[in-house]
Amino acid sequence: MKSTQKQGGQLPLVLFLVFISLVLIIVFASFGSVKVEAKDVFLSLIGRQENEIYKNLIVNIRLPRVIGTFLVGAILAVSGNVLQLLVQNPLADPYMLGISSGASFGAVLYTALNSIYGFTLFLGLEGFSFLFAVLSTFIVLIIARQGKKLPILSLILSGVIVSFLFNSFTTLFTVMYWKNLIHVNLWLMGSTGNLAWSSNLKLLIILLVQFFIVLIFSKELNVLAMGEEMAVYSGINPESIKMLLILTTVLSVSFTVSQVGIIGFVGLIIPHIVRMIKGPYSFISNLYSVFFGGIFLMFADFLARTLFAPTELPIGVVTSIVGAPIFIYVMRRKERL
Amino acid sequence: MINIDKLKFTYNNGFSLNVDELDVKKGDIVSIIGPNGAGKSTLIKIISKILKNYTGRIMIEDKELSNYSYKEISRKIAIVPQEFNTTFEYDVESVISTARLPYSRRFSFFETQEDKKIINEVLELVGLVKYKNKPFSLLSGGEKQKVMIARAFAQKTPILLLDEFSSHLDPGYTQNLLKLVKTMAEKERKTVLAIFHDINSAALFSDKIVVMKDGEIKYQGSPKEVFKESIMKEIFDIEVYIIEHPLNKIPQILYK
Ligand SMILES: Nc1ncnc2c1ncn2[C@@H]1O[C@H](COP(=O)(O)OP(=O)(O)OP(=O)(O)O)[C@@H](O)[C@H]1O
Ligand SMILES: [Mg+2]
């Protein structure tokens, strides 16, 4: 690998990926219950669409969904990459810190309170799942903390334990009130169908902030990925940087989950594939995770919408069906991490 | 340069290190020898700020170790650890470039020209130029050690801490790198504290030898002072015969 590949010299390829992403956004936006020509999507995009129905369909329904899906995929992939580098474990994923179990519990709890006891809580389903995702992660971090340190192994273990705990409560609620909770289960398996421009704006801001922080600390993240002792040898306080990067990741993923439910495998597999192609160098692998994650999830969403149309599959099911074989393949040639 | 006074450190599982006094002057080359589990690496880890809950005093250039920030200490001390590997496929160049982080500024995302020059120089020194863009994790044990030595050089610090830096090297390279480190140290008046298992190398390498066992310093002095049959018997439980090196008059050990 030439050293330029670790640093500069990325511009042509990145521009190419930007271009491909834009083309794919237009292509995927043209599919759905009503097929729209890519040309019409493009015309709507630049504000030249005269057919009001098309315009409404594309600008208010299709585009926000496709673009939002890209953003979600990008956030999940970058988060996965940061966490894998940080805990030096290529099998880590953004949900390992208890985010998904916390979010599920929050969603189920809200639905139970709302539909059974008739409370209408001002935070809504999204707010509840976000809060509980953050809460469960904080519990994980508190349990894992030893003195001022946050050892990786205890982080992984407490993640597993807290996830079990929250999942049991979720199951308990589901068993007790199962009739009312079926739609929550569907929501939990993920869907980007409800994404609107307003949430896309928030997702975009989150992605930009996250990417900016990762960019500023890219050297530190590289050193941490070589081990905490290496960080100390290189004059870096491993604990504070680890904490900052974990917090950024947790907040980003929790918000994303609250918007679209739990979409697995993107944060696990995409970073893997990116590092196989581009190496682990943090700036590069995060940059490419944005595009690979976004494109992968747009594709998964496309399959979810069209495979059994007019029925829509939960996108989490598609990513798992596509992702699991890739994951097994990658694991089996694990000499290359 | 390094002055240790009544240092005490205990691991959770009970091993405790007690160093009453250890003084390493500027430009000194000091070796630590002692059996497995004596606490040699522990001492190095304390001085490099990896282990922190110690009591007593450790002065590095007239300032207490705990008053140094990580960044400050990394400009004073470079370390070659006993074991090091990477999970991910970082190449040799990026492993070495971490040694330049103590001097990097925030918002400088890539290596400077000076960093690149230094990285090439140190690779040249250990003879690994053509390995520059190979994945570190795929190198042999000895090659990894050479990279870590190069990395420590690239950090440009007045103090070097070496934990068995020659344990995986073949005889030719052991001699080669011992000489290299010694010449570098003498030329730049670096202070070196090095752990050895090869007692004879320790004698050839250093001005002063520290003998550790059970978490304590049992003896310290010039090679002549500590190379005694009785001491070797007490510390390592080995039968040895001590002779003088015919060329440089340094004591050497023959195993009986
Ligand atoms: N992280 C740790 N936690 C608890 N005990 C430890 C830890 N690291 C080392 N020890 C114990 O401390 C003692 C000293 O270990 P240390 O690594 O300092 O020995 P050493 O002199 O470097 O030995 P060697 O020559 O084998 O490298 C050993 O008994 C070891 O089991
Ligand atoms: Mg040791």
XYZ file of C-alpha atoms and ligand atoms in Angstrom:
625
model
C 0.000 0.000 0.000
C 1.436 3.350 -0.927
C 1.679 5.814 1.907
C -0.322 8.382 -0.031
C -3.303 6.107 0.394
C -3.200 6.684 4.136
C -3.384 10.421 3.767
C -4.012 12.641 0.814
C -4.669 11.446 -2.695
C -8.201 10.415 -1.791
C -9.973 13.223 -3.582
C -10.694 11.577 -6.960
C -12.064 8.439 -5.324
C -14.132 10.393 -2.837
C -15.593 12.568 -5.589
C -16.416 9.411 -7.459
C -18.191 8.001 -4.390
C -20.120 11.245 -3.935
C -21.201 11.031 -7.543
C -22.221 7.369 -7.260
C -24.166 8.109 -4.090
C -26.093 10.900 -5.817
C -26.880 8.708 -8.815
C -28.045 5.911 -6.535
C -30.224 8.301 -4.530
C -31.996 9.238 -7.754
C -32.244 5.649 -8.947
C -33.569 4.299 -5.650
C -36.015 7.191 -5.320
C -37.583 6.153 -8.609
C -38.608 2.745 -7.244
C -41.572 2.096 -4.994
C -45.262 1.327 -5.174
C -45.399 3.658 -8.165
C -42.454 3.536 -10.513
C -41.191 6.987 -11.386
C -38.665 7.592 -14.130
C -35.204 8.561 -12.897
C -35.553 11.593 -15.161
C -38.586 12.755 -13.187
C -36.744 12.312 -9.916
C -33.952 14.446 -11.283
C -36.377 17.104 -12.488
C -38.014 17.225 -9.053
C -34.615 17.472 -7.453
C -33.726 20.591 -9.412
C -37.243 22.033 -9.059
C -38.320 21.612 -12.681
C -40.983 18.973 -12.130
C -44.364 20.096 -13.442
C -46.448 17.086 -12.458
C -47.630 18.032 -8.943
C -48.371 14.452 -7.899
C -44.933 13.253 -8.901
C -43.374 16.253 -7.301
C -45.173 15.641 -4.035
C -44.395 11.929 -4.072
C -40.738 12.442 -4.775
C -39.920 15.526 -2.769
C -41.989 14.688 0.295
C -41.917 10.899 0.431
C -39.276 9.185 -1.644
C -36.307 11.529 -1.388
C -36.448 12.072 2.366
C -36.618 8.330 2.809
C -33.724 7.512 0.495
C -31.486 10.322 1.703
C -32.350 9.588 5.326
C -31.492 5.944 4.744
C -28.096 7.006 3.420
C -27.486 9.134 6.521
C -28.539 6.333 8.872
C -26.255 3.860 7.113
C -23.383 6.328 7.265
C -23.841 7.048 10.975
C -24.089 3.372 11.864
C -21.023 2.443 9.817
C -18.846 5.255 11.182
C -19.974 4.447 14.725
C -19.157 0.796 14.195
C -15.739 1.616 12.818
C -14.885 3.980 15.674
C -15.973 1.444 18.281
C -14.154 -1.446 16.651
C -10.938 0.550 16.488
C -11.413 1.839 20.000
C -11.992 -1.514 21.672
C -9.535 -3.202 19.299
C -12.094 -5.782 18.433
C -13.179 -6.200 14.834
C -16.347 -7.932 16.025
C -17.595 -5.024 18.107
C -20.714 -3.264 16.946
C -22.435 -0.035 17.943
C -25.119 -1.917 19.837
C -22.698 -3.729 22.113
C -22.900 -0.977 24.711
C -26.553 -1.702 25.424
C -27.992 0.903 23.064
C -30.354 -1.421 21.229
C -31.696 -3.169 24.311
C -32.215 0.156 26.052
C -33.977 1.588 23.020
C -36.255 -1.458 22.719
C -37.131 -1.250 26.355
C -37.910 2.442 26.070
C -40.151 1.851 23.075
C -41.988 -1.025 24.688
C -42.385 0.823 27.951
C -43.794 3.837 26.186
C -46.252 1.778 24.196
C -47.343 -0.132 27.261
C -47.869 3.048 29.278
C -49.544 4.758 26.406
C -51.920 2.096 25.149
C -52.689 0.336 28.390
C -52.801 3.089 30.926
C -53.613 5.792 28.471
C -50.772 8.123 29.391
C -49.689 10.384 26.628
C -46.166 11.341 27.411
C -44.739 14.378 25.800
C -41.530 12.718 24.685
C -43.178 10.216 22.407
C -41.900 6.835 21.362
C -38.716 8.269 19.859
C -37.907 10.300 22.930
C -38.416 7.307 25.193
C -36.252 4.984 23.180
C -33.531 7.630 22.906
C -33.527 8.247 26.643
C -33.437 4.581 27.534
C -30.727 3.879 24.962
C -28.578 6.554 26.569
C -29.553 5.380 30.047
C -28.615 1.759 29.439
C -25.279 2.830 27.978
C -24.562 4.958 31.012
C -25.312 1.993 33.237
C -22.883 -0.037 31.139
C -20.204 2.636 31.418
C -20.686 2.984 35.181
C -20.482 -0.768 35.750
C -17.456 -1.085 33.493
C -15.553 1.747 35.099
C -12.751 0.775 37.439
C -11.448 3.815 39.222
C -10.580 6.294 36.533
C -10.159 3.603 33.926
C -12.536 2.071 31.452
C -11.036 -1.317 30.629
C -12.180 -2.703 27.299
C -12.940 -6.176 28.557
C -15.212 -5.052 31.362
C -16.901 -2.687 28.900
C -17.800 -5.596 26.644
C -18.923 -7.757 29.567
C -21.114 -5.117 31.165
C -22.589 -4.391 27.733
C -23.674 -8.005 27.491
C -25.053 -8.092 31.018
C -27.019 -4.852 30.820
C -28.389 -5.859 27.414
C -29.636 -9.110 28.898
C -31.296 -7.258 31.723
C -33.115 -4.760 29.512
C -34.046 -7.455 27.016
C -35.621 -9.525 29.784
C -37.758 -6.592 30.836
C -38.715 -6.040 27.220
C -39.727 -9.676 26.906
C -41.661 -9.475 30.150
C -43.630 -6.469 28.936
C -44.201 -8.088 25.587
C -45.524 -11.267 27.171
C -47.770 -9.389 29.560
C -49.211 -6.987 27.033
C -48.487 -8.747 23.781
C -51.590 -7.575 21.915
C -50.608 -3.983 22.082
C -46.973 -4.455 21.380
C -46.881 -6.106 18.002
C -46.405 -2.854 16.186
C -43.536 -2.011 18.516
C -41.846 -5.214 17.532
C -42.172 -4.223 13.919
C -40.817 -0.795 14.698
C -37.880 -2.366 16.507
C -36.842 -4.353 13.458
C -36.219 -1.109 11.736
C -37.772 1.012 9.069
C -36.629 4.146 7.369
C -40.124 4.659 5.923
C -41.088 7.439 8.282
C -38.060 9.608 7.812
C -38.986 13.163 6.979
C -36.867 16.160 6.080
C -36.916 17.406 9.667
C -35.349 14.236 11.051
C -32.943 14.065 8.120
C -31.646 17.471 9.039
C -30.949 16.233 12.565
C -29.306 13.083 11.211
C -27.143 15.180 8.905
C -26.036 17.417 11.755
C -25.225 14.361 13.850
C -23.205 12.790 11.058
C -21.267 16.014 10.470
C -20.505 16.556 14.155
C -19.492 12.941 14.598
C -17.276 13.006 11.543
C -15.708 16.283 12.617
C -14.821 14.928 16.070
C -13.416 11.752 14.588
C -11.398 13.826 12.134
C -9.899 15.995 14.864
C -8.916 12.952 16.892
C -7.951 10.710 14.001
C -4.314 10.361 15.083
C -5.372 9.578 18.630
C -7.883 7.012 17.424
C -5.158 5.304 15.406
C -2.913 5.080 18.436
C -5.729 3.812 20.652
C -6.447 1.159 18.034
C -2.872 -0.013 18.604
C -3.537 -0.378 22.320
C -3.884 1.753 25.401
C -0.239 1.307 26.362
C 0.796 2.546 22.944
C -1.355 5.605 23.592
C 0.508 6.284 26.834
C 3.905 5.807 25.132
C 2.777 8.365 22.557
C 1.769 10.933 25.138
C -1.987 10.491 24.978
C -4.337 10.132 27.905
C -6.243 7.074 26.719
C -9.154 7.476 29.111
C -10.329 10.954 28.169
C -10.202 10.356 24.417
C -11.863 6.972 24.771
C -14.644 8.553 26.805
C -15.189 11.368 24.306
C -15.346 9.033 21.322
C -17.637 6.573 23.089
C -20.003 9.365 24.137
C -20.174 10.752 20.613
C -20.892 7.314 19.243
C -23.514 6.490 21.854
C -25.427 9.716 21.332
C -25.337 9.380 17.550
C -26.458 5.762 17.520
C -29.110 6.300 20.194
C -30.652 9.115 18.228
C -30.515 7.090 15.026
C -32.159 4.097 16.687
C -34.894 6.323 18.078
C -35.681 7.457 14.531
C -35.530 4.203 12.593
C -35.462 1.329 15.078
C -32.737 -1.248 15.310
C -30.944 -1.906 12.056
C -28.266 -4.483 12.596
C -25.174 -5.572 10.719
C -24.414 -2.248 9.023
C -22.213 -1.112 11.886
C -20.585 -4.514 12.089
C -19.873 -5.419 8.494
C -19.308 -2.197 6.621
C -16.312 -1.111 8.725
C -14.845 -4.581 8.220
C -15.129 -4.392 4.470
C -13.810 -0.843 4.408
C -10.741 -1.787 6.430
C -10.125 -4.816 4.249
C -9.973 -2.530 1.241
C -8.448 0.642 2.667
C -6.636 -0.456 5.843
C -7.479 0.647 9.392
C -6.154 4.248 9.200
C -8.860 6.075 11.073
C -9.485 9.084 8.845
C -9.649 7.001 5.683
C -11.656 4.142 7.143
C -14.207 6.547 8.622
C -14.458 8.503 5.386
C -15.169 5.385 3.378
C -17.509 3.997 6.023
C -19.748 7.022 5.384
C -20.189 6.095 1.718
C -20.146 2.320 1.982
C -22.573 2.388 4.922
C -24.895 4.840 3.208
C -24.935 3.005 -0.112
C -25.345 -0.398 1.544
C -28.336 0.738 3.559
C -29.989 2.463 0.583
C -29.644 -0.804 -1.266
C -31.092 -2.776 1.666
C -33.991 -0.348 1.859
C -34.561 -0.722 -1.868
C -34.785 -4.505 -1.422
C -37.066 -4.096 1.592
C -39.459 -1.995 -0.456
C -39.442 -3.922 -3.714
C -38.753 -7.583 -2.962
C -42.277 -8.442 -1.824
C -44.041 -5.286 -2.933
C -46.562 -4.076 -2.006
C -45.641 -5.611 1.369
C -42.622 -3.976 2.915
C -40.007 -5.955 4.796
C -38.418 -4.505 7.913
C -35.061 -3.175 6.764
C -33.333 -4.879 9.711
C -34.402 -8.221 8.282
C -32.848 -7.392 4.931
C -29.553 -6.198 6.389
C -29.379 -9.379 8.438
C -30.150 -11.658 5.515
C -27.594 -9.905 3.345
C -25.209 -9.228 6.210
C -24.962 -12.588 7.916
C -23.415 -14.446 4.972
C -20.958 -11.591 4.385
C -20.090 -11.622 8.049
C -19.462 -15.372 8.073
C -17.328 -15.035 4.974
C -15.294 -12.228 6.503
C -14.867 -14.094 9.770
C -13.625 -17.182 8.040
C -10.801 -15.305 6.456
C -9.960 -13.485 9.642
C -6.234 -13.409 9.013
C -7.116 -10.083 7.494
C -8.811 -7.940 10.076
C 17.959 12.073 35.534
C 15.864 9.346 37.150
C 15.817 9.353 40.949
C 13.641 6.878 42.766
C 13.067 7.099 46.490
C 11.056 4.639 48.618
C 8.910 3.541 45.723
C 6.161 1.124 46.660
C 3.623 -0.427 44.320
C 1.237 -3.344 44.804
C -0.838 -5.201 42.215
C -4.351 -6.268 43.195
C -3.231 -9.876 43.364
C -0.559 -9.188 45.930
C 2.798 -8.816 44.172
C 4.516 -5.776 45.529
C 7.459 -3.793 44.322
C 9.694 -1.949 46.800
C 12.501 0.140 45.430
C 14.263 2.019 48.211
C 16.662 3.897 46.051
C 17.675 3.979 42.426
C 19.571 6.799 40.797
C 20.329 6.963 37.111
C 22.497 9.910 36.110
C 22.270 11.713 32.803
C 24.071 9.770 30.095
C 24.258 6.602 32.191
C 23.516 3.248 30.670
C 22.017 1.065 33.373
C 20.853 -2.539 33.044
C 18.376 -4.406 35.190
C 18.722 -8.164 35.528
C 16.764 -10.620 37.634
C 14.636 -13.745 37.404
C 11.167 -13.953 35.854
C 8.581 -12.210 37.962
C 11.164 -10.089 39.803
C 9.234 -6.926 38.982
C 11.515 -5.514 36.290
C 8.774 -4.778 33.779
C 6.585 -3.448 36.565
C 9.262 -0.893 37.433
C 9.519 0.189 33.787
C 5.741 0.466 33.519
C 5.605 2.684 36.588
C 8.273 4.999 35.209
C 6.429 5.175 31.890
C 3.135 6.177 33.584
C 1.295 3.011 32.578
C 0.888 2.021 36.226
C 0.045 4.910 38.479
C -0.955 4.083 42.035
C 2.485 4.080 43.554
C 3.737 5.724 46.719
C 7.160 7.255 47.175
C 8.996 9.576 44.874
C 10.095 9.300 41.281
C 11.951 12.323 39.997
C 12.490 12.693 36.273
C 14.844 15.602 35.617
C 14.020 17.222 38.983
C 10.263 17.008 38.573
C 8.024 14.429 40.212
C 6.644 11.934 37.694
C 3.018 12.449 38.716
C 3.336 16.151 37.902
C 4.108 15.392 34.273
C 1.240 15.233 31.816
C 1.206 12.279 29.426
C 2.374 14.530 26.650
C 5.222 16.035 28.676
C 6.525 12.669 29.805
C 6.371 11.311 26.265
C 8.837 14.014 25.255
C 11.220 12.831 27.973
C 10.893 9.054 27.889
C 10.620 6.568 25.029
C 9.817 2.930 25.698
C 10.463 -0.352 23.952
C 7.946 -2.684 25.603
C 8.577 -6.362 26.270
C 5.635 -7.365 24.083
C 3.727 -5.410 21.490
C 1.366 -6.328 18.711
C -1.488 -4.722 16.812
C -4.960 -6.142 16.223
C -5.453 -4.245 13.002
C -3.210 -4.173 9.983
C -1.381 -0.934 10.580
C 1.791 -0.745 8.581
C 5.268 -0.257 10.008
C 5.310 3.399 9.077
C 2.154 4.192 11.025
C 3.422 2.339 14.092
C 6.598 4.415 14.037
C 4.750 7.630 13.301
C 3.001 7.398 16.695
C 6.362 8.378 18.182
C 5.925 11.810 16.620
C 2.579 12.479 18.321
C 4.196 14.076 21.382
C 5.254 16.882 19.043
C 2.126 17.193 16.916
C -0.326 20.026 17.206
C -4.077 19.732 17.238
C -5.595 20.240 13.780
C -2.533 18.815 12.118
C -3.931 15.625 10.740
C -0.981 14.274 8.823
C 2.711 13.819 9.387
C 4.964 16.773 8.705
C 7.932 16.604 6.345
C 10.213 16.487 9.371
C 8.307 13.508 10.782
C 8.671 11.694 7.480
C 12.390 12.396 7.402
C 12.828 11.072 10.932
C 10.790 7.949 10.171
C 12.996 7.178 7.178
C 16.157 7.776 9.201
C 15.226 5.383 11.990
C 14.086 2.718 9.527
C 17.480 3.061 7.897
C 19.178 2.615 11.280
C 17.534 -0.743 11.984
C 17.697 -1.851 8.361
C 13.971 -2.064 7.729
C 13.439 0.513 4.998
C 11.814 -1.964 2.658
C 9.344 -2.983 5.387
C 7.971 0.521 5.668
C 4.545 -0.267 4.240
C 4.239 -3.865 5.431
C 1.604 -4.677 8.042
C 3.270 -4.662 11.450
C 1.241 -7.616 12.713
C 2.707 -9.865 10.023
C 6.371 -9.245 10.935
C 8.494 -11.782 12.803
C 9.161 -11.296 16.515
C 12.626 -9.904 15.890
C 11.444 -7.575 13.147
C 8.749 -6.238 15.462
C 11.397 -5.536 18.068
C 13.502 -3.666 15.553
C 10.502 -1.563 14.584
C 9.830 -0.744 18.229
C 13.462 0.249 18.694
C 13.220 2.456 15.619
C 10.031 3.898 17.053
C 11.736 4.732 20.332
C 14.560 6.481 18.443
C 12.018 8.455 16.436
C 10.585 9.847 19.658
C 13.835 11.811 20.185
C 13.744 11.670 23.982
C 16.600 12.078 26.457
C 15.603 8.854 28.248
C 15.174 5.365 26.791
C 13.508 2.517 28.688
C 14.136 -0.837 27.040
C 12.335 -3.959 28.230
C 14.240 -6.942 26.830
C 14.668 -5.181 23.544
C 16.992 -7.870 22.204
C 15.166 -10.992 23.374
C 13.904 -11.979 19.923
C 16.939 -10.875 17.935
C 19.416 -13.256 16.342
C 23.031 -13.063 17.647
C 24.183 -10.860 14.783
C 21.399 -8.376 15.234
C 21.688 -8.470 19.018
C 25.282 -7.334 18.756
C 24.417 -4.903 16.025
C 21.583 -3.229 17.922
C 23.320 -3.261 21.297
C 26.150 -1.352 19.668
C 23.751 0.926 17.841
C 21.822 1.855 20.985
C 25.051 2.314 22.913
C 26.582 4.562 20.274
C 23.360 6.568 19.906
C 23.112 6.918 23.652
C 26.710 8.053 24.006
C 26.571 10.422 21.070
C 23.350 12.111 22.192
C 24.028 11.613 25.905
C 20.816 9.650 26.282
C 20.049 8.049 29.601
C 19.225 4.372 29.176
C 17.553 1.924 31.529
C 17.415 -1.548 29.974
C 16.145 -4.903 31.171
C 18.177 -7.931 30.111
C 17.881 -11.660 30.458
C 21.211 -12.219 28.782
C 23.518 -11.334 31.650
C 26.625 -11.158 29.467
C 24.976 -8.657 27.121
C 24.022 -6.587 30.138
C 27.665 -6.439 31.237
C 28.888 -5.448 27.774
C 26.117 -2.911 27.332
C 26.112 -0.962 30.538
C 28.093 0.995 33.088
C 25.947 -0.103 35.979
C 23.905 -3.204 36.725
C 20.873 -3.414 38.992
C 19.952 -6.854 40.275
C 16.294 -7.369 41.188
C 14.457 -10.225 42.843
C 11.088 -10.517 44.586
C 10.202 -6.919 43.855
C 13.347 -5.503 45.423
C 16.740 -4.303 44.304
C 19.194 -6.738 45.851
C 22.436 -5.401 44.450
C 23.599 -2.561 42.267
C 27.001 -1.574 41.001
C 29.450 -1.929 38.139
C 29.522 -5.264 36.302
C 32.684 -6.143 38.242
C 30.928 -5.503 41.546
C 27.811 -7.578 40.930
C 29.223 -10.409 38.810
C 30.024 -12.742 41.685
C 29.437 -16.468 41.717
C 27.651 -16.188 45.065
C 25.304 -13.449 43.824
C 24.396 -15.379 40.691
C 23.713 -18.445 42.811
C 21.519 -16.446 45.194
C 19.550 -14.605 42.527
C 19.199 -17.115 39.702
C 20.104 -20.337 41.458
C 22.687 -21.133 38.784
C 26.216 -22.436 38.998
C 28.518 -20.143 37.067
C 32.141 -19.429 36.508
C 33.168 -15.834 35.968
C 35.941 -14.835 33.595
C 37.213 -11.551 32.259
C 36.527 -10.627 28.664
C 39.974 -10.743 27.038
C 39.414 -7.576 25.011
C 37.605 -5.080 27.192
C 38.206 -6.543 30.662
C 34.502 -6.804 31.405
C 33.380 -9.802 33.507
C 31.486 -12.512 31.629
C 29.710 -15.612 32.797
C 30.324 -19.181 31.771
C 27.672 -21.699 32.751
C 29.046 -24.647 34.665
N -1.184 -6.563 35.380
C -0.804 -7.335 36.419
N -1.691 -7.609 37.401
C -1.322 -8.353 38.439
N -0.103 -8.878 38.614
C 0.823 -8.647 37.668
C 0.522 -7.857 36.524
N 1.621 -7.789 35.757
C 2.567 -8.500 36.399
N 2.099 -9.014 37.555
C 2.855 -9.809 38.520
O 3.896 -9.027 39.035
C 5.077 -9.787 39.144
C 6.213 -9.085 38.437
O 5.938 -9.030 37.050
P 6.919 -8.338 36.026
O 6.287 -8.390 34.704
O 7.318 -7.008 36.565
O 8.166 -9.326 36.078
P 9.495 -9.272 35.238
O 10.595 -9.088 36.196
O 9.410 -8.313 34.133
O 9.525 -10.770 34.679
P 9.983 -11.318 33.236
O 11.462 -11.472 33.301
O 9.322 -12.650 33.152
O 9.541 -10.366 32.204
C 4.756 -11.155 38.590
O 4.577 -12.032 39.668
C 3.485 -10.980 37.838
O 2.675 -12.115 37.973
Mg 9.275 -8.412 32.076
